PDB file of C-alpha atoms in Angstrom:
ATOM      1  CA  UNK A  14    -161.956-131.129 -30.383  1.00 40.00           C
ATOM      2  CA  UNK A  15    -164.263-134.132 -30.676  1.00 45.00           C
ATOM      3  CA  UNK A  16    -160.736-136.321 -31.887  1.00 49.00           C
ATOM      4  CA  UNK A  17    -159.625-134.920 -28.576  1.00 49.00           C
ATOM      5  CA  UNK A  18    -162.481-136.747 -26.147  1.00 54.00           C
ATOM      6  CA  UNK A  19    -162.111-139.968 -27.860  1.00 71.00           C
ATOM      7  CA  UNK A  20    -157.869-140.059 -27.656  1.00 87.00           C
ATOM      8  CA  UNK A  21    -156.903-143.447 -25.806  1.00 95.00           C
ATOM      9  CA  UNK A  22    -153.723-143.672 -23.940  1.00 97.00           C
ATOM     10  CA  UNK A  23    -151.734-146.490 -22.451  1.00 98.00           C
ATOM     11  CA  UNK A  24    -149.093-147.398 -19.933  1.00 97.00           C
ATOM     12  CA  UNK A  25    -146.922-149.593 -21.369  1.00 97.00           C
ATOM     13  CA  UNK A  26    -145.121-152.483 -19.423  1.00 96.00           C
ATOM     14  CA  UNK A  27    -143.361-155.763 -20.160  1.00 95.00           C
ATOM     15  CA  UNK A  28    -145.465-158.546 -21.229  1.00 95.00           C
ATOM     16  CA  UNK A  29    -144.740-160.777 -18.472  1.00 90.00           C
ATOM     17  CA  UNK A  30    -146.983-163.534 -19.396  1.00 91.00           C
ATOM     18  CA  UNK A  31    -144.704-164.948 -21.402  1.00 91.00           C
ATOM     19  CA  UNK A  32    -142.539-167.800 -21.312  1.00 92.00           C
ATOM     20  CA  UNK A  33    -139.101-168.427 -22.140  1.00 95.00           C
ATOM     21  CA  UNK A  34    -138.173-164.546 -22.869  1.00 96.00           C
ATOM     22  CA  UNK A  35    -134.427-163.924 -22.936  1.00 96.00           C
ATOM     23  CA  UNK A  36    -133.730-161.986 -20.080  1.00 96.00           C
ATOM     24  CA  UNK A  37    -130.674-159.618 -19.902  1.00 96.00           C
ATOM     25  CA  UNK A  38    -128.088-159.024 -16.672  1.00 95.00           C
ATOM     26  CA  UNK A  39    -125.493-156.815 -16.349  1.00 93.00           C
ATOM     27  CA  UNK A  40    -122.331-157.609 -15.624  1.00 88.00           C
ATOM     28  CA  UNK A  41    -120.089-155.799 -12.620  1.00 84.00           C
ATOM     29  CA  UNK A  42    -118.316-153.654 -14.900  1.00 82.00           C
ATOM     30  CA  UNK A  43    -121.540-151.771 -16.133  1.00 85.00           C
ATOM     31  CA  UNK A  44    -121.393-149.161 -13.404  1.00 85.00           C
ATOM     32  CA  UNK A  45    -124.021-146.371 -14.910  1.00 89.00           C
ATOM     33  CA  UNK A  46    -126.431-145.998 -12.130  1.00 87.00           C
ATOM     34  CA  UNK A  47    -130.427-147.654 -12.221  1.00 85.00           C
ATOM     35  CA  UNK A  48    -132.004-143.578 -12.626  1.00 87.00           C
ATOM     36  CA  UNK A  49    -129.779-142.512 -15.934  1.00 90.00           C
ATOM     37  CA  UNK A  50    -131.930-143.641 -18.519  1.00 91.00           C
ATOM     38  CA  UNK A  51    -135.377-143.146 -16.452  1.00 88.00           C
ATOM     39  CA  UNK A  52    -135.691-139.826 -15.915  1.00 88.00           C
ATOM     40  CA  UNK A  53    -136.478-138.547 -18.951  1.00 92.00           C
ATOM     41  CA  UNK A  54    -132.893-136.798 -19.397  1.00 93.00           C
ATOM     42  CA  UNK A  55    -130.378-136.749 -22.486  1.00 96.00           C
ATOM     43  CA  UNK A  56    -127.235-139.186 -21.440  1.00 96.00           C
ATOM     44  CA  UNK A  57    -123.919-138.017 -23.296  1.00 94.00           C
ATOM     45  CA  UNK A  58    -120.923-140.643 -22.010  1.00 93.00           C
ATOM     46  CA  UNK A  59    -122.705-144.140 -23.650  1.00 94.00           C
ATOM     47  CA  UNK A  60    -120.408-146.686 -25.002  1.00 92.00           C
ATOM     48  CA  UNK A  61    -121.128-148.261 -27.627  1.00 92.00           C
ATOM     49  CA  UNK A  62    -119.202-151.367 -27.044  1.00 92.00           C
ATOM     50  CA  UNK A  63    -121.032-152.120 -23.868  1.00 93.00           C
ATOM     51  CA  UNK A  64    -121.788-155.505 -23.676  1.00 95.00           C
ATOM     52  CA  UNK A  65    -125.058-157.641 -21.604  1.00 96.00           C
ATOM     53  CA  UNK A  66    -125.615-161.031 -21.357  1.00 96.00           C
ATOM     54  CA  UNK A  67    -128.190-163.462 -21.029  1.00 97.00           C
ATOM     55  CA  UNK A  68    -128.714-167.295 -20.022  1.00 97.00           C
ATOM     56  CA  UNK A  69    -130.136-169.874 -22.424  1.00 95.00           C
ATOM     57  CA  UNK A  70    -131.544-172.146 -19.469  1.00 95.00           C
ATOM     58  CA  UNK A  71    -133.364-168.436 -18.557  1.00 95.00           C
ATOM     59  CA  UNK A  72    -135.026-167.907 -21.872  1.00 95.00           C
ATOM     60  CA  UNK A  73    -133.856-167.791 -25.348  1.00 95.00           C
ATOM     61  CA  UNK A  74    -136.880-166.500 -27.004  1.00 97.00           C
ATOM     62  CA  UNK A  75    -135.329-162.821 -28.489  1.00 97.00           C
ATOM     63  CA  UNK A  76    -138.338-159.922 -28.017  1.00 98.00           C
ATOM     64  CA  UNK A  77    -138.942-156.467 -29.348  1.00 98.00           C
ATOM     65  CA  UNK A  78    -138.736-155.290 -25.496  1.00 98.00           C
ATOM     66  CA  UNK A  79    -136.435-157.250 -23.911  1.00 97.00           C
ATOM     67  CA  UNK A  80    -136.591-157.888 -19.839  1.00 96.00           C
ATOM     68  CA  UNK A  81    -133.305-156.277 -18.253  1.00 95.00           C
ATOM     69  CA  UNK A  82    -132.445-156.267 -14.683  1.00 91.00           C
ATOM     70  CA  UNK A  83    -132.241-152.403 -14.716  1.00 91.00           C
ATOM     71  CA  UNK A  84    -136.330-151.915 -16.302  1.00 91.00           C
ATOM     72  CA  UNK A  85    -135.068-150.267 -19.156  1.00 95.00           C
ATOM     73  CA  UNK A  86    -136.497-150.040 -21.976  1.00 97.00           C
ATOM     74  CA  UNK A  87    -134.470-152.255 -24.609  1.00 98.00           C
ATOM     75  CA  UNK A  88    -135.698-152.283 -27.958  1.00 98.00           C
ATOM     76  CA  UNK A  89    -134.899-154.759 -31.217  1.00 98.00           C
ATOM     77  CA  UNK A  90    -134.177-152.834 -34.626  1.00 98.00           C
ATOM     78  CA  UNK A  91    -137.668-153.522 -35.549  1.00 98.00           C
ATOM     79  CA  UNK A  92    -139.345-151.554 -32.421  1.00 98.00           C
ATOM     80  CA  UNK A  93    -136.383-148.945 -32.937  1.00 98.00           C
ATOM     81  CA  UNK A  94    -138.028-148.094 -35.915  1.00 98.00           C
ATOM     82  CA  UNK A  95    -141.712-147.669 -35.118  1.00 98.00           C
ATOM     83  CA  UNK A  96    -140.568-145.291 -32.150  1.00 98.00           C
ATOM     84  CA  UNK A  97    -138.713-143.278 -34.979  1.00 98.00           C
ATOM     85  CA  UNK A  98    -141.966-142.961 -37.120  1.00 97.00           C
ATOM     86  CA  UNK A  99    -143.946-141.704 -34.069  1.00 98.00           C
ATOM     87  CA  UNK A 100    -143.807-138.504 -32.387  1.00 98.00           C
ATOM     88  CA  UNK A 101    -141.268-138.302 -29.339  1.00 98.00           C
ATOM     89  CA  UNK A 102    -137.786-137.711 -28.390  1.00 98.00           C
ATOM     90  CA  UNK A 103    -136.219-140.288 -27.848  1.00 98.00           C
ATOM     91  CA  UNK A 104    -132.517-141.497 -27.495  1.00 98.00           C
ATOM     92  CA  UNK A 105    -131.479-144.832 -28.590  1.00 98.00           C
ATOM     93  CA  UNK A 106    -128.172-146.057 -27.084  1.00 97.00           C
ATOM     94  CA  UNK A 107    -126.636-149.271 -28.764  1.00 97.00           C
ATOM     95  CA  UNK A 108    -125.465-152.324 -26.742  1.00 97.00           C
ATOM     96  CA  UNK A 109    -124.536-155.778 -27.650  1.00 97.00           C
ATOM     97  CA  UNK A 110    -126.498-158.210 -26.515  1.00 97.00           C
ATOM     98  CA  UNK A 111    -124.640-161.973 -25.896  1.00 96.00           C
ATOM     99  CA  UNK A 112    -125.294-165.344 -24.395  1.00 96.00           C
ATOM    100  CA  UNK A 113    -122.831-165.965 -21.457  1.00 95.00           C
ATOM    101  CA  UNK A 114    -121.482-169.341 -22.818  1.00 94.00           C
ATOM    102  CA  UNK A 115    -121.912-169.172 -26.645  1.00 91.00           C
ATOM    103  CA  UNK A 116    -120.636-165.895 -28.361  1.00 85.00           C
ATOM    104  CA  UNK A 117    -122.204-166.415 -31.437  1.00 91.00           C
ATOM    105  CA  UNK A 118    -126.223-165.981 -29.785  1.00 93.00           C
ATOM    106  CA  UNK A 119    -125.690-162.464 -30.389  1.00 95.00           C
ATOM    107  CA  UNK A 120    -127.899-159.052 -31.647  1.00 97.00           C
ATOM    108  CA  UNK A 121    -127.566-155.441 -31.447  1.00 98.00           C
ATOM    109  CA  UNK A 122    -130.299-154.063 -29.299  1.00 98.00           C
ATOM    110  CA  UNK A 123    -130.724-150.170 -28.695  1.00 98.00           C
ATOM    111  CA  UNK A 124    -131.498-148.620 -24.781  1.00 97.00           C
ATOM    112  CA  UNK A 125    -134.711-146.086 -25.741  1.00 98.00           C
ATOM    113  CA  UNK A 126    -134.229-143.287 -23.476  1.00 97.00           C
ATOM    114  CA  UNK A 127    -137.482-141.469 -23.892  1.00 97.00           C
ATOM    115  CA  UNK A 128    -136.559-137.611 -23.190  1.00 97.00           C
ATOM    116  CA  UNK A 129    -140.174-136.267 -23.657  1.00 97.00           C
ATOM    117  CA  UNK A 130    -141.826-135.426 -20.908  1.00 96.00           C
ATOM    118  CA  UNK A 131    -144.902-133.668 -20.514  1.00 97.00           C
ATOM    119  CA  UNK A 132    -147.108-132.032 -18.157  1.00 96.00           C
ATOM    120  CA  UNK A 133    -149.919-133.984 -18.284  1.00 96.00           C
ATOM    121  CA  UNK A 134    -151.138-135.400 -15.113  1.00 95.00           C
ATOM    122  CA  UNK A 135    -154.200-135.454 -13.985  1.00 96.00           C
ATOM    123  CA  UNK A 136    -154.993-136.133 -10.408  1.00 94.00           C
ATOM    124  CA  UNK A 137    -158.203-136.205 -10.482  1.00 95.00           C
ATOM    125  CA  UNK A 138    -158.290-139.514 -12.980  1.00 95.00           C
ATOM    126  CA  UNK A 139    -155.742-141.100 -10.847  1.00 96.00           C
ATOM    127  CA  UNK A 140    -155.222-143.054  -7.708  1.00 96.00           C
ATOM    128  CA  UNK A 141    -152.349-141.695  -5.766  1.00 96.00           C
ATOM    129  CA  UNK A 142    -151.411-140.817  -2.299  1.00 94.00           C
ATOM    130  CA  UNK A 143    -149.458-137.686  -1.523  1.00 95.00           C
ATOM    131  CA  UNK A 144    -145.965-137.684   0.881  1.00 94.00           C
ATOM    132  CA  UNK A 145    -144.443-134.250   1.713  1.00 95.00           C
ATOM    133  CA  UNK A 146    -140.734-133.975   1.892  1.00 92.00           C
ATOM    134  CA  UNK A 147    -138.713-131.480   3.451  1.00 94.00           C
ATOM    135  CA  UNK A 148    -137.049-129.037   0.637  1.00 93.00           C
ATOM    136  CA  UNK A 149    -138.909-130.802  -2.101  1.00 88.00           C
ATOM    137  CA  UNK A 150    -142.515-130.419  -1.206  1.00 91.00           C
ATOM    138  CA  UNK A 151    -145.290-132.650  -1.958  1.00 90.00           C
ATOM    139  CA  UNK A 152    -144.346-136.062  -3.736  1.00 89.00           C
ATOM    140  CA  UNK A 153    -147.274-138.226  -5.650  1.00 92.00           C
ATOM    141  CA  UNK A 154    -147.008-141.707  -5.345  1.00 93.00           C
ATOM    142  CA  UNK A 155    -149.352-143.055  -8.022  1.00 95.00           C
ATOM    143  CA  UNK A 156    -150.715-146.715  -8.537  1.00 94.00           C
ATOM    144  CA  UNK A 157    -153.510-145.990 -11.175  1.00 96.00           C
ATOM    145  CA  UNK A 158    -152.358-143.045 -14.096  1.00 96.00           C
ATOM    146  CA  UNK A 159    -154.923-140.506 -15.464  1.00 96.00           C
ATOM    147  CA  UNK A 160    -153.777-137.882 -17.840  1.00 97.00           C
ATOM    148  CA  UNK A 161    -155.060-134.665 -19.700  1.00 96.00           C
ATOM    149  CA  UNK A 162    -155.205-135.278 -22.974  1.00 94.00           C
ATOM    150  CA  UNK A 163    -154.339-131.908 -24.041  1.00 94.00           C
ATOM    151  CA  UNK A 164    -151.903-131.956 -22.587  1.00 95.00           C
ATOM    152  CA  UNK A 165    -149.846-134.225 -24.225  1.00 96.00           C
ATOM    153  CA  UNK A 166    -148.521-132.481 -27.001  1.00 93.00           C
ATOM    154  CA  UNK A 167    -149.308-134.898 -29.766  1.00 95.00           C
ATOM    155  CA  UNK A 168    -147.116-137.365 -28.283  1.00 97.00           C
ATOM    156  CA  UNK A 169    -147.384-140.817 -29.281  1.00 98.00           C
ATOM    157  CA  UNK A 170    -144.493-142.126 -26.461  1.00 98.00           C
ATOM    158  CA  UNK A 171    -143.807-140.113 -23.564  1.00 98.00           C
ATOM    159  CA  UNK A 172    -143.197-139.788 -19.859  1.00 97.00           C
ATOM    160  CA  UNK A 173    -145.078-137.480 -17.101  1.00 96.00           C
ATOM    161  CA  UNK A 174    -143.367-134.862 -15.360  1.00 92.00           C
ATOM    162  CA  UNK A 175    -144.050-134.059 -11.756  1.00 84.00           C
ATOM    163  CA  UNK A 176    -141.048-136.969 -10.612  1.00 84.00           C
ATOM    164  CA  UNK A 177    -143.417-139.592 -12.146  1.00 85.00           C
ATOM    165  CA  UNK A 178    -140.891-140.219 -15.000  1.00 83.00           C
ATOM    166  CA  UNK A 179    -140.357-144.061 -14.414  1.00 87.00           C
ATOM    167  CA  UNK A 180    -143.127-145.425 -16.528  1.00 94.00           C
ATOM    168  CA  UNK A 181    -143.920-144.859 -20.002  1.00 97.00           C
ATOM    169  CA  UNK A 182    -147.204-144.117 -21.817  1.00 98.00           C
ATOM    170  CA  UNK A 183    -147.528-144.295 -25.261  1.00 98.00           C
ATOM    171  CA  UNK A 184    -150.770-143.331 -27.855  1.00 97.00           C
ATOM    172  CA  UNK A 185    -153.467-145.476 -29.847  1.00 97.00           C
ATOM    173  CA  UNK A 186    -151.448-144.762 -33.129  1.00 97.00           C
ATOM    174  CA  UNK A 187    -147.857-146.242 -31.594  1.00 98.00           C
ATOM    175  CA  UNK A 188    -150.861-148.930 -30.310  1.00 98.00           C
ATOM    176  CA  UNK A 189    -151.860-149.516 -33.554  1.00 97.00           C
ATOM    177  CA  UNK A 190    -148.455-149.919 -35.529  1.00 97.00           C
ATOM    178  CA  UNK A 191    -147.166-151.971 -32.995  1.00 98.00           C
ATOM    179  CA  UNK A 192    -149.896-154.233 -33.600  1.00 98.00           C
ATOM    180  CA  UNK A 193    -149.555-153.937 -37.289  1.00 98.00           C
ATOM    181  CA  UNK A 194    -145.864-154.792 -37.126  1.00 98.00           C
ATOM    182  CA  UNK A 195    -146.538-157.849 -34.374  1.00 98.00           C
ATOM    183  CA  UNK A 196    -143.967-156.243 -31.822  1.00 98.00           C
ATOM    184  CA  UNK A 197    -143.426-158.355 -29.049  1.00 98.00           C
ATOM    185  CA  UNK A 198    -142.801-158.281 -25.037  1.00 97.00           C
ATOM    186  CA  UNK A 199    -145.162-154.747 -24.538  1.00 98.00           C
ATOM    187  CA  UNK A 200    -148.256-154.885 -22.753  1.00 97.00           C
ATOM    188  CA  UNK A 201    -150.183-151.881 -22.732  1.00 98.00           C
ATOM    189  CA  UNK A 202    -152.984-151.187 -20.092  1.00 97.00           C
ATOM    190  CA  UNK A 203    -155.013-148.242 -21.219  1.00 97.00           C
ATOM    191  CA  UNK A 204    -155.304-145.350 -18.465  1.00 97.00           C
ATOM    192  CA  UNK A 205    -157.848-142.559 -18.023  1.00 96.00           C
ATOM    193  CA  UNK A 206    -157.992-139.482 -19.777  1.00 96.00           C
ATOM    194  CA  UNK A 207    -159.620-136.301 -18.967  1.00 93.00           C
ATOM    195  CA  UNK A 208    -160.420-134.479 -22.106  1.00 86.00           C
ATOM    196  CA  UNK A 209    -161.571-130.693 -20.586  1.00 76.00           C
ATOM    197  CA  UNK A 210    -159.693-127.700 -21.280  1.00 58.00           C
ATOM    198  CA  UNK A 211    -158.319-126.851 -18.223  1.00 51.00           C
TER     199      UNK A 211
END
Protein backbone atom coordinates (compact mmCIF):
# COMPACT_ATOMS: atom_id res chain seq x y z
CA UNK A 1 0.00 0.00 0.00
CA UNK A 2 2.64 2.48 1.14
CA UNK A 3 4.52 1.75 -2.68
CA UNK A 4 1.07 2.80 -3.76
CA UNK A 5 1.06 6.64 -2.14
CA UNK A 6 4.47 7.32 -3.32
CA UNK A 7 3.79 6.02 -7.30
CA UNK A 8 4.74 9.08 -9.66
CA UNK A 9 3.15 9.39 -12.98
CA UNK A 10 3.80 11.48 -16.03
CA UNK A 11 2.31 12.87 -19.19
CA UNK A 12 4.55 12.47 -21.73
CA UNK A 13 4.96 14.99 -24.70
CA UNK A 14 7.53 15.90 -27.35
CA UNK A 15 10.53 17.62 -26.19
CA UNK A 16 10.07 20.68 -28.07
CA UNK A 17 12.97 22.55 -26.80
CA UNK A 18 15.04 21.22 -29.08
CA UNK A 19 16.67 22.29 -32.08
CA UNK A 20 17.20 20.89 -35.34
CA UNK A 21 14.85 17.64 -34.74
CA UNK A 22 13.93 15.88 -37.98
CA UNK A 23 10.48 16.42 -38.41
CA UNK A 24 8.26 13.99 -40.45
CA UNK A 25 5.22 14.96 -43.15
CA UNK A 26 3.08 12.89 -44.84
CA UNK A 27 2.68 12.77 -48.15
CA UNK A 28 -1.00 12.95 -50.08
CA UNK A 29 -1.17 9.40 -50.62
CA UNK A 30 -1.17 8.50 -46.79
CA UNK A 31 -4.93 8.73 -46.46
CA UNK A 32 -5.47 6.88 -42.82
CA UNK A 33 -7.33 9.44 -40.91
CA UNK A 34 -5.53 11.82 -37.77
CA UNK A 35 -7.89 9.56 -34.84
CA UNK A 36 -6.65 5.79 -36.00
CA UNK A 37 -3.75 5.45 -33.99
CA UNK A 38 -5.05 7.81 -30.96
CA UNK A 39 -7.71 6.23 -29.61
CA UNK A 40 -6.38 3.59 -27.95
CA UNK A 41 -7.80 0.92 -30.59
CA UNK A 42 -6.04 -2.16 -32.40
CA UNK A 43 -5.50 -1.02 -36.32
CA UNK A 44 -5.50 -4.21 -38.69
CA UNK A 45 -4.97 -2.74 -42.57
CA UNK A 46 -1.12 -1.08 -41.87
CA UNK A 47 1.28 -1.25 -44.65
CA UNK A 48 4.32 -1.85 -44.11
CA UNK A 49 5.83 -0.19 -47.06
CA UNK A 50 4.40 3.14 -46.14
CA UNK A 51 6.75 5.65 -46.64
CA UNK A 52 7.26 9.58 -44.69
CA UNK A 53 9.55 12.06 -45.38
CA UNK A 54 11.39 14.72 -43.89
CA UNK A 55 13.46 17.99 -44.90
CA UNK A 56 17.15 18.42 -44.09
CA UNK A 57 16.88 22.40 -44.04
CA UNK A 58 13.90 21.37 -41.23
CA UNK A 59 16.07 19.31 -38.98
CA UNK A 60 18.25 16.40 -39.46
CA UNK A 61 18.93 15.51 -35.95
CA UNK A 62 17.16 11.63 -35.88
CA UNK A 63 15.22 11.22 -32.17
CA UNK A 64 13.81 8.36 -30.20
CA UNK A 65 10.27 10.24 -30.60
CA UNK A 66 10.21 11.75 -33.66
CA UNK A 67 7.84 15.05 -34.39
CA UNK A 68 5.14 13.99 -37.13
CA UNK A 69 2.52 16.17 -38.49
CA UNK A 70 -0.20 13.67 -37.34
CA UNK A 71 1.14 13.71 -33.13
CA UNK A 72 1.80 10.24 -33.27
CA UNK A 73 3.81 8.64 -31.42
CA UNK A 74 6.91 7.46 -33.64
CA UNK A 75 9.44 5.57 -31.98
CA UNK A 76 13.34 4.56 -33.05
CA UNK A 77 14.27 0.72 -32.51
CA UNK A 78 15.89 1.74 -29.37
CA UNK A 79 12.56 3.29 -27.64
CA UNK A 80 10.67 0.26 -29.39
CA UNK A 81 12.38 -1.76 -27.10
CA UNK A 82 12.05 -0.17 -23.68
CA UNK A 83 8.15 0.02 -24.39
CA UNK A 84 8.45 -3.87 -24.95
CA UNK A 85 10.18 -4.41 -21.49
CA UNK A 86 7.45 -2.36 -19.72
CA UNK A 87 4.01 -3.23 -19.01
CA UNK A 88 1.38 -2.12 -21.77
CA UNK A 89 -0.19 -3.06 -24.94
CA UNK A 90 1.02 -1.63 -27.37
CA UNK A 91 1.10 -1.94 -31.27
CA UNK A 92 4.05 -1.00 -33.20
CA UNK A 93 3.39 -0.35 -36.92
CA UNK A 94 6.61 -0.07 -39.19
CA UNK A 95 7.17 2.83 -41.65
CA UNK A 96 10.10 4.02 -43.56
CA UNK A 97 11.29 7.02 -42.76
CA UNK A 98 13.24 9.14 -45.88
CA UNK A 99 14.65 12.51 -46.68
CA UNK A 100 12.69 14.08 -49.65
CA UNK A 101 15.82 14.75 -51.84
CA UNK A 102 18.43 12.13 -50.77
CA UNK A 103 17.15 8.44 -50.55
CA UNK A 104 19.88 7.17 -48.78
CA UNK A 105 18.99 9.48 -45.18
CA UNK A 106 16.87 6.68 -44.36
CA UNK A 107 15.67 4.45 -40.94
CA UNK A 108 12.94 2.23 -40.03
CA UNK A 109 10.86 3.84 -37.37
CA UNK A 110 7.77 1.99 -35.73
CA UNK A 111 4.06 4.03 -35.10
CA UNK A 112 3.40 2.92 -31.10
CA UNK A 113 -0.21 2.59 -30.94
CA UNK A 114 -0.73 2.31 -27.24
CA UNK A 115 -4.07 0.08 -26.87
CA UNK A 116 -4.17 0.19 -22.99
CA UNK A 117 -6.45 2.17 -21.62
CA UNK A 118 -7.52 2.44 -18.23
CA UNK A 119 -10.00 3.85 -16.00
CA UNK A 120 -8.14 5.97 -14.05
CA UNK A 121 -9.19 9.49 -13.92
CA UNK A 122 -9.50 11.40 -11.29
CA UNK A 123 -11.41 14.60 -11.37
CA UNK A 124 -10.85 15.73 -8.41
CA UNK A 125 -6.77 16.07 -9.08
CA UNK A 126 -7.51 17.65 -12.32
CA UNK A 127 -8.40 20.87 -13.98
CA UNK A 128 -11.12 20.37 -16.48
CA UNK A 129 -14.29 21.91 -17.60
CA UNK A 130 -17.30 19.81 -18.44
CA UNK A 131 -19.48 20.25 -22.06
CA UNK A 132 -22.68 18.16 -22.41
CA UNK A 133 -23.53 16.80 -25.78
CA UNK A 134 -26.65 15.62 -27.03
CA UNK A 135 -26.64 11.55 -27.27
CA UNK A 136 -23.23 11.39 -25.73
CA UNK A 137 -23.61 13.06 -22.40
CA UNK A 138 -21.13 14.90 -20.49
CA UNK A 139 -17.62 15.45 -22.26
CA UNK A 140 -14.35 16.49 -19.99
CA UNK A 141 -12.16 18.78 -21.49
CA UNK A 142 -9.01 18.58 -19.36
CA UNK A 143 -5.89 20.98 -19.28
CA UNK A 144 -4.16 19.68 -16.02
CA UNK A 145 -4.36 15.39 -15.60
CA UNK A 146 -4.82 13.77 -12.13
CA UNK A 147 -5.17 10.07 -11.91
CA UNK A 148 -5.95 7.22 -9.31
CA UNK A 149 -3.21 5.37 -8.86
CA UNK A 150 -4.96 2.22 -8.33
CA UNK A 151 -6.28 2.40 -10.83
CA UNK A 152 -3.84 1.94 -13.25
CA UNK A 153 -3.31 -1.55 -13.43
CA UNK A 154 0.42 -1.70 -13.10
CA UNK A 155 0.81 0.10 -16.21
CA UNK A 156 3.97 1.65 -17.00
CA UNK A 157 2.51 3.41 -20.58
CA UNK A 158 -1.02 3.93 -20.98
CA UNK A 159 -3.92 6.10 -22.02
CA UNK A 160 -7.20 7.26 -19.93
CA UNK A 161 -10.49 6.24 -20.88
CA UNK A 162 -13.48 8.50 -20.55
CA UNK A 163 -12.66 10.05 -24.52
CA UNK A 164 -9.41 11.44 -22.99
CA UNK A 165 -7.33 8.95 -25.08
CA UNK A 166 -5.12 11.56 -27.00
CA UNK A 167 -2.30 11.91 -24.57
CA UNK A 168 -0.16 9.42 -23.09
CA UNK A 169 1.05 8.85 -19.50
CA UNK A 170 3.63 6.67 -18.71
CA UNK A 171 5.22 5.40 -14.97
CA UNK A 172 8.50 6.30 -12.89
CA UNK A 173 10.00 2.85 -13.99
CA UNK A 174 9.46 3.58 -18.07
CA UNK A 175 10.88 7.21 -16.42
CA UNK A 176 13.69 5.66 -15.18
CA UNK A 177 14.87 3.33 -18.15
CA UNK A 178 14.36 5.92 -20.46
CA UNK A 179 16.76 7.87 -18.62
CA UNK A 180 19.08 4.99 -18.24
CA UNK A 181 19.04 4.33 -21.98
CA UNK A 182 19.36 8.39 -22.85
CA UNK A 183 16.09 8.27 -25.08
CA UNK A 184 15.56 11.33 -26.76
CA UNK A 185 12.62 13.86 -27.95
CA UNK A 186 10.13 12.84 -24.63
CA UNK A 187 9.42 15.27 -22.10
CA UNK A 188 7.57 14.10 -19.28
CA UNK A 189 5.63 16.50 -16.88
CA UNK A 190 4.64 14.60 -13.80
CA UNK A 191 0.73 14.82 -12.97
CA UNK A 192 -1.18 14.29 -9.73
CA UNK A 193 -2.10 11.20 -8.25
CA UNK A 194 -4.66 10.36 -5.78
CA UNK A 195 -3.64 7.32 -3.90
CA UNK A 196 -7.20 6.43 -1.78
CA UNK A 197 -9.08 3.42 -2.37
CA UNK A 198 -12.00 4.54 -3.83
Amino acid sequence: QNYMNNMKFYKLTMDMDRENDIVCHFDKKFNIPQNTLITGKYYDKWDDKLTIYYSMEEGNIWTDYLANDKGWFLVSDKLKRVLEFVNSDIQFLKVTVEEYKNTNLVKEYYFANVLRVVDALCLKKSKYFETEIPGIGTVYTVSKYGIYSNKVENSDVFKLANRQQVPLFVSEKFKKLIEEKQITGIKLTEIDVDASES
